Short mmCIF file of C-alpha atoms in Angstrom, two decimals:
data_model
loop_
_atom_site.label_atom_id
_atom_site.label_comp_id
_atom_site.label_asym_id
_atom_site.label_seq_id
_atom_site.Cartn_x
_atom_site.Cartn_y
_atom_site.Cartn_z
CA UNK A 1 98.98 76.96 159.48
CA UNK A 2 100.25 78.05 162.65
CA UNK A 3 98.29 81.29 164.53
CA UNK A 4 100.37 83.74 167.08
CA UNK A 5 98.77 86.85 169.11
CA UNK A 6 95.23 85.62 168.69
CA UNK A 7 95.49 85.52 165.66
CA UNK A 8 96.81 88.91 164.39
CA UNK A 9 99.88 86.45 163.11
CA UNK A 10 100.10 83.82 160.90
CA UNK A 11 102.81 81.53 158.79
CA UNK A 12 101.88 78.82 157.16
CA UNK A 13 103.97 76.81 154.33
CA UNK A 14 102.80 77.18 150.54
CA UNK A 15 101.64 73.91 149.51
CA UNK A 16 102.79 71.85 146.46
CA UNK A 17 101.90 71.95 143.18
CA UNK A 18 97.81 73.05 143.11
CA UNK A 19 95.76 74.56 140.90
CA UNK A 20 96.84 78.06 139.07
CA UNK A 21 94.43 79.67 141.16
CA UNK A 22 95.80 78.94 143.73
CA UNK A 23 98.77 80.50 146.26
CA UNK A 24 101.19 77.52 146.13
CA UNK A 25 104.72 76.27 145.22
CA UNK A 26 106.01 73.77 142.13
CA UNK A 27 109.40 71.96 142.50
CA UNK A 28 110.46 70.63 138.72
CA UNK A 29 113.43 69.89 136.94
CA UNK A 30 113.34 73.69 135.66
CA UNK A 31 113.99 74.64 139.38
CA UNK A 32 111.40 76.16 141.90
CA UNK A 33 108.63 78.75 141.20
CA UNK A 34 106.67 80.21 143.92
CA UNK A 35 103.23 81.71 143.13
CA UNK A 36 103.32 83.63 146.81
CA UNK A 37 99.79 86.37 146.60
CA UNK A 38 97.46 85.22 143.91
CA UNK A 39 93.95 86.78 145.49
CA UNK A 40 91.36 88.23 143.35
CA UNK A 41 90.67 91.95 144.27
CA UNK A 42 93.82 92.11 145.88
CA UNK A 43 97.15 93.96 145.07
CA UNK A 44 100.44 94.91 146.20
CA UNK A 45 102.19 98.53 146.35
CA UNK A 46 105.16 97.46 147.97
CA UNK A 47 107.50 94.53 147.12
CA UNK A 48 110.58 94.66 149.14
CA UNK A 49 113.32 92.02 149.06
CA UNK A 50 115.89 91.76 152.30
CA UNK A 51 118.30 89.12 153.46
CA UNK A 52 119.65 88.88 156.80
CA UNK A 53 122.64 87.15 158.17
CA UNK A 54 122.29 87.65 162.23
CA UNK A 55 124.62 85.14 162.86
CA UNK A 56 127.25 86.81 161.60
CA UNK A 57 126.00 90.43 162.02
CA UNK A 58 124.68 90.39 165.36
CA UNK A 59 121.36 92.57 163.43
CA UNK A 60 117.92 91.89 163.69
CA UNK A 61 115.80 93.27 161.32
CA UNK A 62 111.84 95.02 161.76
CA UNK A 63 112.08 96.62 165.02
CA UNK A 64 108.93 98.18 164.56
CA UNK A 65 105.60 97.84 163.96
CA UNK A 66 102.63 99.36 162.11
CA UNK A 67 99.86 101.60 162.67
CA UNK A 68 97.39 100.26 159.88
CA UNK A 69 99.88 98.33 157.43
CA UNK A 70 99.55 94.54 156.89
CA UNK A 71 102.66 92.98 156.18
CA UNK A 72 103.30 89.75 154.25
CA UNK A 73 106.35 87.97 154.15
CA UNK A 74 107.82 85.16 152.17
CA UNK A 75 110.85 83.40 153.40
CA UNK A 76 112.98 82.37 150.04
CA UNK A 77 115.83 80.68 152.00
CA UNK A 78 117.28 80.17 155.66
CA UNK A 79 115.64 79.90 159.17
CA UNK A 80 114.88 82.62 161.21
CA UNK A 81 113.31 83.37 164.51
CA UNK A 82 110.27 85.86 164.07
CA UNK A 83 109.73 87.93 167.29
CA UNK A 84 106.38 89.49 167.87
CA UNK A 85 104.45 91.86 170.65
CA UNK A 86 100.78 92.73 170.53
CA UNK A 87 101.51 96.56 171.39
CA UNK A 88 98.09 96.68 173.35
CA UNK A 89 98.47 93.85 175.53
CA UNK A 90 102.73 93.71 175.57
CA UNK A 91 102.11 89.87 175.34
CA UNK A 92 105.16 88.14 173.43
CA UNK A 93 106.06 85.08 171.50
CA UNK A 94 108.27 84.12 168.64
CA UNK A 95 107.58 81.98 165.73
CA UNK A 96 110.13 79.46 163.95
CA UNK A 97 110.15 79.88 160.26
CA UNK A 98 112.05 78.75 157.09
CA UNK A 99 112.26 78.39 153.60
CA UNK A 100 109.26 78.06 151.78
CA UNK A 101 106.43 80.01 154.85
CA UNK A 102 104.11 82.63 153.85
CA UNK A 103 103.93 85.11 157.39
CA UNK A 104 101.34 87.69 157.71
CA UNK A 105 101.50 90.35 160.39
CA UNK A 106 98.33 92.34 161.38
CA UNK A 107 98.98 96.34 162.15
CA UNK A 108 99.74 96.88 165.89
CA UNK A 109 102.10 93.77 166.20
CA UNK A 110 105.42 94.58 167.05
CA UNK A 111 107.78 92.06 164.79
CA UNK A 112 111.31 91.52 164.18
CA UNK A 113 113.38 89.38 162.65
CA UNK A 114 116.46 87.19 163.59
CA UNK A 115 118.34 84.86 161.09
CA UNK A 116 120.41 81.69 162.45
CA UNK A 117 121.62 81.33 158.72
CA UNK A 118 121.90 83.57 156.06
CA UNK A 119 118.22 84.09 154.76
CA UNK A 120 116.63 85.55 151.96
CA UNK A 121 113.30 87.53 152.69
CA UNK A 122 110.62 89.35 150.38
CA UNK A 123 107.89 92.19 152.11
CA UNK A 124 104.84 92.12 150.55
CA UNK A 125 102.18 94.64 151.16
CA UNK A 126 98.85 96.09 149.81
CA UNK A 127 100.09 99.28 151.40
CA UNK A 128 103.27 101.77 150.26
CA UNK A 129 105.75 102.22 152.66
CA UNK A 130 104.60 105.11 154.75
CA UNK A 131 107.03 106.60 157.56
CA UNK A 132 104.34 108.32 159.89
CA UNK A 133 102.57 104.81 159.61
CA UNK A 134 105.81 102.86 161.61
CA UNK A 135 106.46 103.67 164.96
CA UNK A 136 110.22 102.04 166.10
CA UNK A 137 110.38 99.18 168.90
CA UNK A 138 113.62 97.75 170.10
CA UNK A 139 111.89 94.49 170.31
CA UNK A 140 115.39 92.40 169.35
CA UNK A 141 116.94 93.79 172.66
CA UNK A 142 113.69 93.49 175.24
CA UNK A 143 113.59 89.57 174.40
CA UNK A 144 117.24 89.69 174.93
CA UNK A 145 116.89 90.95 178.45
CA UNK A 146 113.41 88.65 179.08
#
């Protein structure tokens, strides 16, 4: 697993195969199955699904960040650059990520996204989507001018 912003960041790769209790991925002949949020306790109230092709586009997508939302993300296909900024210290960093990573981004970190290939995307949260809760952040353009 790989930790940005102290922390308030992670992605980390589902492993293979497991146990069925367990958040993880199984390649067969049938084709791939990813068992991406299996946590007792835990659901989700908003299941988004998003591709991106940046490449050709010249779009980024997020732009924003949260004021108590946890986001989870689960990369299906492509590689994409994830950009981040802890909104109370303005500290940046990006992350690399792919196919097959599990990202989770903590309220109050600025995030968005930027593919290199066409990529497939699904937003997982505990949270609905709640407007008053997002605040907008050209974050895409200030690493542009960094």
């Amino acid at each position: 697993m790989q930790s940005y912003m102290e922390g308030k960041v992670s992605v980390r790769d589902l492993p293979p195969g497991g146990s069925d209790a367990e958040e993880r991925k199984i390649i067969s002949a049938k084709g791939e199955m990813a068992q991406i949020l299996n946590r007792a306790g835990e659901s989700f109230r908003h299941l988004v699904y998003w591709d991106l092709d940046s490449a050709r586009s010249g779009q980024a997508r997020g732009n924003h960040y949260h004021l108590r939302k946890t986001e989870r993300y689960y990369v299906i296909r492509g590689k994409l650059t994830l950009l981040l900024e802890d909104t109370a210290t303005r500290r940046k960093d990006k992350a690399a990520i792919g196919a097959g990573q599990f990202v989770t981004v903590a309220p109050r970190v600025a995030h968005a996204f930027v593919s290199s290939e066409y990529s497939q995307v699904l937003e997982i949260s505990p949270d609905p989507y709640d407007p008053s809760d997002t605040v907008s952040l050209d974050l895409a353009s200030s690493f542009k001018s960094a």
